[in-house]
Short mmCIF file of C-alpha atoms and ligand atoms in Angstrom, two decimals:
data_model
loop_
_atom_site.label_atom_id
_atom_site.label_comp_id
_atom_site.label_asym_id
_atom_site.label_seq_id
_atom_site.Cartn_x
_atom_site.Cartn_y
_atom_site.Cartn_z
CA MET A 1113 -111.71 41.34 -40.59
CA VAL A 1114 -114.21 43.25 -42.83
CA LYS A 1115 -113.26 44.15 -46.36
CA ILE A 1116 -111.96 47.70 -46.31
CA ASN A 1117 -111.60 50.36 -49.09
CA PHE A 1118 -108.60 52.66 -48.23
CA ASN A 1119 -107.75 55.53 -50.22
CA GLU A 1120 -104.27 54.77 -51.96
CA LEU A 1121 -102.91 58.11 -50.44
CA ILE A 1122 -103.60 56.70 -46.93
CA LEU A 1123 -102.56 53.19 -47.66
CA SER A 1124 -99.22 54.25 -48.98
CA GLU A 1125 -98.51 55.77 -45.55
CA LYS A 1126 -99.17 52.75 -43.63
CA GLU A 1127 -95.64 52.11 -42.49
CA TYR A 1128 -95.36 55.66 -41.32
CA LEU A 1129 -98.48 55.57 -39.44
CA ILE A 1130 -97.43 52.40 -37.55
CA LYS A 1131 -94.02 53.72 -36.93
CA MET A 1132 -95.30 57.05 -35.60
CA ARG A 1133 -97.90 55.31 -33.35
CA ARG A 1134 -95.26 53.01 -31.85
CA GLU A 1135 -92.84 56.05 -31.37
CA PHE A 1136 -95.55 57.92 -29.37
CA HIS A 1137 -96.46 54.68 -27.50
CA LYS A 1138 -92.74 54.44 -26.23
CA ASN A 1139 -92.86 58.08 -24.89
CA PRO A 1140 -96.13 58.67 -23.19
CA GLU A 1141 -96.18 62.13 -21.41
CA LYS A 1142 -98.85 63.29 -18.95
CA SER A 1143 -101.52 65.89 -19.50
CA TRP A 1144 -100.12 69.39 -19.98
CA HIS A 1145 -96.59 67.80 -20.18
CA GLU A 1146 -96.82 66.57 -23.86
CA TYR A 1147 -93.46 68.36 -24.56
CA GLU A 1148 -91.75 65.72 -26.60
CA THR A 1149 -94.84 64.57 -28.35
CA SER A 1150 -95.63 68.21 -29.35
CA LYS A 1151 -92.06 68.73 -30.49
CA ARG A 1152 -92.37 65.61 -32.65
CA VAL A 1153 -95.70 66.68 -33.98
CA LYS A 1154 -94.10 69.99 -35.11
CA GLU A 1155 -91.15 68.39 -36.61
CA GLU A 1156 -93.39 66.17 -38.76
CA LEU A 1157 -95.60 69.08 -39.89
CA ASP A 1158 -92.39 70.99 -40.76
CA LYS A 1159 -91.24 68.02 -43.04
CA MET A 1160 -94.77 68.05 -44.61
CA GLY A 1161 -94.50 71.86 -45.23
CA ILE A 1162 -97.53 72.59 -43.03
CA ALA A 1163 -97.60 75.92 -41.16
CA TYR A 1164 -98.55 75.69 -37.49
CA GLN A 1165 -98.90 77.70 -34.34
CA SER A 1166 -98.35 76.78 -30.80
CA CYS A 1167 -101.67 77.00 -28.91
CA THR A 1168 -101.23 76.58 -25.08
CA GLU A 1169 -97.73 75.39 -24.15
CA THR A 1170 -97.96 71.91 -25.86
CA GLY A 1171 -101.06 72.21 -28.04
CA VAL A 1172 -100.50 72.62 -31.88
CA ALA A 1173 -102.87 74.16 -34.53
CA ALA A 1174 -101.90 73.81 -38.01
CA LEU A 1175 -103.45 74.75 -41.31
CA ILE A 1176 -103.59 73.11 -44.72
CA GLU A 1177 -104.62 75.60 -47.19
CA GLY A 1178 -106.45 74.26 -50.09
CA GLY A 1179 -105.98 75.29 -53.49
CA LYS A 1180 -109.59 76.55 -53.97
CA GLU A 1181 -111.81 78.72 -51.87
CA GLY A 1182 -114.15 77.20 -49.47
CA LYS A 1183 -114.91 76.29 -45.94
CA THR A 1184 -112.57 75.20 -43.22
CA ALA A 1185 -112.82 71.72 -41.49
CA ALA A 1186 -111.04 71.13 -38.36
CA LEU A 1187 -109.76 67.63 -37.44
CA ARG A 1188 -108.84 67.05 -33.67
CA ALA A 1189 -106.50 64.68 -31.95
CA ASP A 1190 -105.37 64.42 -28.39
CA MET A 1191 -101.82 63.71 -27.23
CA ASP A 1192 -101.59 62.94 -23.56
CA ALA A 1193 -101.15 59.62 -21.74
CA LEU A 1194 -102.04 58.30 -18.23
CA GLU A 1195 -100.13 57.70 -15.01
CA ILE A 1196 -100.27 53.96 -15.26
CA GLU A 1197 -97.30 51.43 -15.17
CA GLU A 1198 -97.60 49.47 -18.56
CA GLU A 1199 -98.00 45.80 -18.39
CA THR A 1200 -98.43 44.89 -21.91
CA GLY A 1201 -95.05 43.55 -22.48
CA LEU A 1202 -95.05 45.07 -26.17
CA GLU A 1203 -91.85 45.60 -27.80
CA PHE A 1204 -92.55 49.24 -28.03
CA LYS A 1205 -93.89 49.56 -24.42
CA SER A 1206 -93.48 52.81 -22.54
CA GLU A 1207 -89.97 53.97 -21.58
CA ASN A 1208 -91.33 56.42 -19.17
CA GLU A 1209 -91.73 54.91 -15.94
CA GLY A 1210 -95.29 55.10 -14.43
CA LEU A 1211 -96.80 56.61 -17.66
CA MET A 1212 -98.58 54.77 -20.49
CA HIS A 1213 -100.69 55.54 -23.48
CA ALA A 1214 -103.57 53.37 -22.17
CA CYS A 1215 -106.36 55.21 -23.90
CA GLY A 1216 -105.18 55.27 -27.56
CA HIS A 1217 -104.22 58.87 -27.84
CA ASP A 1218 -100.93 57.67 -29.35
CA GLY A 1219 -103.02 56.19 -32.19
CA HIS A 1220 -105.08 59.47 -32.63
CA THR A 1221 -101.83 61.66 -32.98
CA ALA A 1222 -100.19 59.35 -35.49
CA MET A 1223 -103.52 59.01 -37.48
CA LEU A 1224 -103.97 62.73 -37.74
CA LEU A 1225 -100.36 63.20 -38.90
CA THR A 1226 -101.04 60.54 -41.52
CA ALA A 1227 -104.30 62.14 -42.81
CA ALA A 1228 -102.43 65.43 -43.12
CA LYS A 1229 -99.53 63.88 -44.96
CA ALA A 1230 -102.12 62.50 -47.58
CA LEU A 1231 -104.25 65.68 -47.51
CA MET A 1232 -101.06 67.66 -48.42
CA LYS A 1233 -100.57 65.60 -51.55
CA ILE A 1234 -103.97 66.81 -52.92
CA LYS A 1235 -104.08 70.10 -51.29
CA GLU A 1236 -104.35 71.99 -54.63
CA GLU A 1237 -107.78 70.24 -55.30
CA LEU A 1238 -109.15 70.99 -51.77
CA ASN A 1239 -112.04 73.27 -51.75
CA GLY A 1240 -111.31 75.00 -48.59
CA ASN A 1241 -108.88 74.49 -45.67
CA VAL A 1242 -108.20 71.76 -43.14
CA LYS A 1243 -107.15 72.83 -39.55
CA LEU A 1244 -105.28 70.29 -37.69
CA ILE A 1245 -105.76 70.40 -33.82
CA PHE A 1246 -103.36 68.37 -31.66
CA GLN A 1247 -104.44 69.10 -28.16
CA PRO A 1248 -103.07 68.47 -24.63
CA ALA A 1249 -104.80 67.43 -21.51
CA GLU A 1250 -107.86 65.58 -22.63
CA GLU A 1251 -107.58 63.15 -19.81
CA MET A 1252 -108.05 66.04 -17.48
CA VAL A 1253 -110.89 67.26 -19.68
CA ALA A 1254 -109.09 70.64 -19.78
CA GLY A 1255 -106.99 70.99 -23.00
CA ALA A 1256 -109.82 71.58 -25.30
CA ARG A 1257 -111.46 74.31 -23.27
CA LYS A 1258 -108.20 76.10 -23.13
CA MET A 1259 -107.49 75.82 -26.71
CA VAL A 1260 -110.89 77.11 -27.55
CA SER A 1261 -110.44 80.08 -25.34
CA LEU A 1262 -107.31 80.98 -27.08
CA GLY A 1263 -109.21 80.90 -30.52
CA VAL A 1264 -108.21 77.74 -32.05
CA LEU A 1265 -111.72 77.61 -33.59
CA GLU A 1266 -111.54 80.97 -35.23
CA GLY A 1267 -112.62 80.59 -38.87
CA VAL A 1268 -113.56 76.93 -38.52
CA ASP A 1269 -116.96 75.78 -39.91
CA ALA A 1270 -117.13 72.26 -38.72
CA VAL A 1271 -114.99 70.08 -36.34
CA PHE A 1272 -114.45 66.29 -36.53
CA GLY A 1273 -112.90 64.09 -33.88
CA LEU A 1274 -112.64 60.49 -33.00
CA HIS A 1275 -111.74 57.94 -30.46
CA LEU A 1276 -110.28 54.46 -31.03
CA TRP A 1277 -112.59 52.25 -29.05
CA SER A 1278 -111.68 48.82 -27.69
CA ASP A 1279 -115.29 47.77 -27.11
CA LEU A 1280 -115.83 47.78 -30.84
CA LYS A 1281 -113.90 45.37 -33.08
CA ALA A 1282 -111.51 46.90 -35.66
CA GLY A 1283 -113.55 47.40 -38.67
CA LYS A 1284 -116.46 48.57 -36.87
CA ILE A 1285 -117.36 52.39 -36.66
CA ASN A 1286 -119.99 54.30 -34.77
CA ILE A 1287 -121.24 57.78 -35.65
CA GLU A 1288 -124.73 59.01 -34.47
CA ALA A 1289 -126.29 62.43 -34.28
CA GLY A 1290 -127.24 63.75 -30.88
CA PRO A 1291 -125.91 63.17 -27.40
CA ARG A 1292 -122.98 60.65 -27.38
CA MET A 1293 -121.39 61.23 -24.11
CA ALA A 1294 -122.39 63.06 -20.97
CA SER A 1295 -121.40 66.15 -19.07
CA GLY A 1296 -119.51 65.60 -15.85
CA ASP A 1297 -119.98 68.09 -12.98
CA TYR A 1298 -118.41 67.77 -9.55
CA VAL A 1299 -120.91 68.22 -6.74
CA ILE A 1300 -119.57 69.32 -3.20
CA ILE A 1301 -121.99 69.80 -0.33
CA ASP A 1302 -121.35 70.59 3.27
CA PHE A 1303 -124.17 70.29 5.73
CA LYS A 1304 -123.53 72.38 8.72
CA GLY A 1305 -124.93 71.81 12.02
CA LYS A 1306 -123.96 72.27 15.74
CA GLY A 1307 -121.74 69.48 17.44
CA GLY A 1308 -122.23 68.01 20.92
CA HIS A 1309 -122.68 64.91 23.10
CA GLY A 1310 -124.17 61.84 21.24
CA SER A 1311 -126.38 61.41 24.37
CA LEU A 1312 -127.95 64.74 24.24
CA PRO A 1313 -128.98 65.20 20.63
CA HIS A 1314 -131.65 67.64 21.33
CA GLN A 1315 -128.84 70.25 22.32
CA THR A 1316 -127.07 69.83 19.00
CA VAL A 1317 -127.96 70.31 15.22
CA ASP A 1318 -126.97 66.98 13.76
CA PRO A 1319 -125.69 67.21 10.24
CA ILE A 1320 -125.50 63.51 9.85
CA PRO A 1321 -129.41 62.70 9.52
CA ALA A 1322 -129.55 65.89 7.29
CA ALA A 1323 -126.92 64.66 4.94
CA SER A 1324 -128.28 61.00 4.98
CA SER A 1325 -131.69 62.09 4.30
CA PHE A 1326 -130.45 64.21 1.42
CA ILE A 1327 -128.53 61.41 -0.13
CA ILE A 1328 -131.58 59.09 -0.12
CA ASN A 1329 -133.93 61.92 -1.41
CA SER A 1330 -131.60 63.23 -3.85
CA GLN A 1331 -132.32 60.28 -6.15
CA ALA A 1332 -135.56 61.79 -6.80
CA VAL A 1333 -133.54 64.54 -8.82
CA VAL A 1334 -133.00 61.65 -11.29
CA SER A 1335 -136.48 59.98 -10.94
CA ARG A 1336 -138.95 62.88 -10.40
CA GLU A 1337 -137.23 65.98 -11.79
CA SER A 1338 -135.66 64.71 -14.94
CA SER A 1339 -137.29 63.34 -18.16
CA PRO A 1340 -137.05 59.76 -18.20
CA LEU A 1341 -136.15 60.00 -21.86
CA ASP A 1342 -133.10 62.39 -20.99
CA PRO A 1343 -131.12 60.17 -18.56
CA VAL A 1344 -129.19 61.86 -15.52
CA VAL A 1345 -126.73 60.19 -13.20
CA LEU A 1346 -126.27 61.51 -9.64
CA THR A 1347 -123.62 59.61 -7.48
CA PHE A 1348 -122.07 60.47 -4.05
CA GLY A 1349 -118.86 58.68 -3.95
CA GLN A 1350 -117.67 60.34 -0.70
CA ILE A 1351 -119.01 61.15 2.68
CA ASP A 1352 -116.83 62.62 5.38
CA SER A 1353 -118.25 63.15 8.84
CA GLY A 1354 -117.50 62.62 12.57
CA THR A 1355 -114.50 61.60 14.70
CA ARG A 1356 -116.02 59.19 17.29
CA PHE A 1357 -119.03 57.10 17.98
CA ASN A 1358 -120.47 59.22 20.77
CA ILE A 1359 -119.90 62.69 19.49
CA ILE A 1360 -122.21 64.59 17.33
CA PRO A 1361 -120.12 66.56 14.57
CA SER A 1362 -120.78 69.95 13.43
CA LYS A 1363 -120.44 69.20 9.68
CA ALA A 1364 -121.03 66.48 7.09
CA HIS A 1365 -119.16 66.70 3.76
CA LEU A 1366 -120.30 64.96 0.55
CA GLU A 1367 -118.83 64.78 -2.78
CA GLY A 1368 -120.47 63.41 -6.15
CA THR A 1369 -120.71 63.65 -9.65
CA LEU A 1370 -123.75 64.79 -12.06
CA ARG A 1371 -123.86 63.21 -15.49
CA CYS A 1372 -126.26 64.79 -18.06
CA PHE A 1373 -126.96 64.48 -21.76
CA SER A 1374 -128.50 68.05 -22.46
CA ALA A 1375 -127.72 71.53 -21.34
CA GLU A 1376 -131.23 71.67 -20.18
CA SER A 1377 -131.17 68.54 -17.91
CA ARG A 1378 -127.81 69.95 -16.58
CA GLU A 1379 -129.19 73.17 -15.55
CA LYS A 1380 -132.41 71.73 -14.11
CA SER A 1381 -130.53 68.89 -12.02
CA SER A 1382 -128.11 71.33 -10.69
CA GLU A 1383 -130.82 73.64 -9.50
CA ALA A 1384 -132.62 70.72 -8.12
CA ILE A 1385 -129.74 69.43 -6.11
CA LYS A 1386 -129.32 72.80 -4.66
CA ARG A 1387 -132.84 73.06 -3.62
CA TYR A 1388 -133.12 69.62 -2.10
CA ALA A 1389 -130.01 70.05 -0.11
CA GLU A 1390 -131.05 73.40 1.21
CA LYS A 1391 -134.61 72.52 2.06
CA ILE A 1392 -133.72 69.19 3.74
CA ALA A 1393 -130.99 70.78 5.80
CA GLU A 1394 -133.52 73.52 6.81
CA SER A 1395 -135.99 70.80 8.13
CA PHE A 1396 -133.18 69.58 10.24
CA ARG A 1397 -132.39 73.09 11.53
CA ALA A 1398 -129.03 72.62 9.76
CA GLU A 1399 -127.69 74.60 6.61
CA ALA A 1400 -126.25 73.42 3.32
CA ASP A 1401 -123.51 74.87 1.26
CA VAL A 1402 -123.66 73.52 -2.27
CA GLU A 1403 -121.04 74.01 -4.80
CA ILE A 1404 -121.39 72.52 -8.35
CA LYS A 1405 -118.21 72.91 -10.15
CA LYS A 1406 -118.84 72.72 -14.00
CA GLY A 1407 -116.84 70.06 -15.74
CA THR A 1408 -117.23 68.91 -19.40
CA PRO A 1409 -120.41 69.76 -21.26
CA PRO A 1410 -122.27 66.85 -22.92
CA THR A 1411 -120.76 65.61 -26.26
CA ILE A 1412 -123.34 66.32 -28.76
CA ASN A 1413 -123.03 65.55 -32.47
CA ASP A 1414 -124.67 67.92 -35.12
CA ALA A 1415 -127.21 66.06 -37.35
CA GLN A 1416 -125.83 67.58 -40.63
CA ILE A 1417 -122.04 67.18 -39.85
CA THR A 1418 -122.85 63.52 -38.69
CA GLU A 1419 -124.11 62.76 -42.13
CA TYR A 1420 -121.04 63.84 -43.64
CA ALA A 1421 -118.85 61.78 -41.27
CA LYS A 1422 -121.16 58.69 -41.70
CA ARG A 1423 -120.68 59.02 -45.63
CA ALA A 1424 -116.93 59.21 -45.05
CA ALA A 1425 -116.98 56.09 -42.80
CA GLU A 1426 -119.28 54.15 -45.14
CA ASP A 1427 -116.74 54.56 -48.02
CA ILE A 1428 -114.09 52.91 -45.87
CA VAL A 1429 -115.83 50.23 -44.07
CA GLY A 1430 -119.19 49.87 -45.80
CA SER A 1431 -122.69 50.67 -44.22
CA SER A 1432 -123.09 47.26 -42.64
CA ASN A 1433 -120.08 48.02 -40.54
CA LEU A 1434 -121.29 51.48 -39.36
CA ILE A 1435 -123.00 50.24 -36.45
CA SER A 1436 -125.16 51.85 -33.67
CA MET A 1437 -123.95 52.02 -30.16
CA GLU A 1438 -125.60 53.26 -26.92
CA LYS A 1439 -124.44 56.70 -25.84
CA THR A 1440 -121.98 56.63 -22.67
CA THR A 1441 -122.04 58.36 -19.29
CA GLY A 1442 -118.26 58.94 -19.61
CA SER A 1443 -117.29 62.44 -20.59
CA GLU A 1444 -115.04 63.59 -23.43
CA ASP A 1445 -113.18 67.05 -23.96
CA MET A 1446 -114.40 67.03 -27.33
CA ALA A 1447 -117.53 68.66 -26.02
CA TYR A 1448 -115.95 71.80 -25.90
CA TYR A 1449 -115.44 72.18 -29.59
CA LEU A 1450 -118.80 70.83 -30.34
CA ARG A 1451 -120.37 73.46 -28.21
CA GLU A 1452 -118.75 76.21 -30.39
CA VAL A 1453 -119.05 74.95 -33.83
CA PRO A 1454 -121.15 72.03 -35.50
CA GLY A 1455 -119.29 68.82 -35.56
CA ALA A 1456 -119.26 64.98 -34.98
CA PHE A 1457 -117.29 62.62 -32.81
CA ALA A 1458 -116.87 59.02 -34.01
CA PHE A 1459 -115.85 55.78 -32.11
CA VAL A 1460 -113.59 53.80 -34.31
CA GLY A 1461 -113.33 50.03 -33.40
CA ALA A 1462 -109.92 49.10 -32.21
CA GLY A 1463 -110.61 45.85 -30.54
CA PHE A 1464 -109.01 42.40 -31.41
CA GLU A 1465 -111.04 39.39 -32.78
CA GLU A 1466 -109.70 37.37 -29.91
CA GLU A 1467 -111.49 38.45 -26.94
CA ASP A 1468 -108.65 37.69 -24.61
CA LYS A 1469 -106.46 40.35 -26.12
CA ASN A 1470 -108.84 43.04 -25.33
CA TYR A 1471 -108.68 45.16 -22.28
CA PRO A 1472 -110.49 48.19 -21.46
CA HIS A 1473 -109.24 51.78 -21.85
CA HIS A 1474 -107.02 52.87 -18.88
CA HIS A 1475 -106.06 49.34 -18.06
CA PRO A 1476 -102.30 48.51 -17.77
CA LYS A 1477 -102.64 45.83 -20.35
CA PHE A 1478 -104.74 48.03 -22.78
CA ASN A 1479 -103.57 47.72 -26.43
CA LEU A 1480 -104.86 48.87 -29.77
CA ASN A 1481 -105.55 46.45 -32.68
CA GLU A 1482 -103.25 48.33 -35.25
CA GLU A 1483 -105.58 47.36 -38.01
CA SER A 1484 -107.71 50.23 -36.71
CA LEU A 1485 -104.98 52.98 -37.35
CA LEU A 1486 -105.43 52.92 -41.21
CA ILE A 1487 -109.27 53.14 -40.69
CA GLY A 1488 -109.01 56.01 -38.45
CA ALA A 1489 -106.56 57.92 -40.47
CA SER A 1490 -108.77 57.26 -43.48
CA LEU A 1491 -111.73 58.72 -41.57
CA TYR A 1492 -109.93 61.98 -40.73
CA PHE A 1493 -108.97 62.18 -44.45
CA ASN A 1494 -112.38 61.19 -46.04
CA PHE A 1495 -114.30 63.53 -43.64
CA ALA A 1496 -112.44 66.48 -44.80
CA LEU A 1497 -112.87 65.67 -48.37
CA LYS A 1498 -116.51 65.02 -48.03
CA TYR A 1499 -117.18 68.05 -46.04
CA LEU A 1500 -115.22 70.47 -48.32
CA GLN A 1501 -116.48 68.96 -51.51
CA ASP A 1502 -120.05 69.80 -50.75
NI1 NI B 940 -109.18 58.84 -24.42
#
């Protein structure tokens, strides 16, 4: 474990932090159903004397008003769990059958409450306000969008969020400017032809070669239409067509996912997918209906806010433990806040030194190294101070 400098105000809440994390861990709730968690968050805020409002049925937006005039920093945590049967054998393991905190959101919620408690002790000295966002439904990448549409970011100048990350050992933190996670869009294509007998293809319009040709050629959307320096992923994970070996069907149905790291490549790739599908279908005398359902935008860290966050992290773990990490093609709901106001998203190491204790997020044996909790809580706390002080 690396040498860590904790703020005394956070360190004195260590017991509270672990207790809260374990309590949330015992009671995981699925996306949009975080009723008990939300109730507990509100009870804790009441005890601290922090005013809050419900935002969505289970989301909570609270405000710590600083003693001095200034900017408003938002700190965000997510509260939902996953439909997984827990296999950790922990003494505080899930008591809700078929549900588990297998992503670390139990830790995020407990860390933000702990940071809030510490911030309240120095609120008279704060140059501005701290908004606390406890959001539902991150796992469905839907909660943030809803809270943003209800105005949770009104008056907010900068937003900061984090994820406990099992791929990094506890004590390491990653914060970098620019794209950090990809957009995730849902691509649905129907190739429509005219069915008939397999022995008489000329009397039909066969959608299968059209769809097949499209799948092969659509990889050129990645290799020929997108900048090689701005990665794109296009995966078709599902094909449905036909009922029998000697019948030409009338339709071939494809579903896939498009991942991009910039708004520009997202728009260009979507246009190219549509063009490829329609033109390839046309060359086979078929037609293509293309629908691209927009999912999460890319998660892009603002350069200036990232600097505040890095300085906040350096104070805790030292600059040598602030490490670089490749961006990931997964998606994060945090993107919706970052699209509206400048902000940053950090990955906070939550892995164990002993490799055999580490499991990936969303695994039934996933567990957090609890050493990471104080670090995450300190990072929320320090970010607010650094940003408001300036
Ligand atoms: Ni998560």
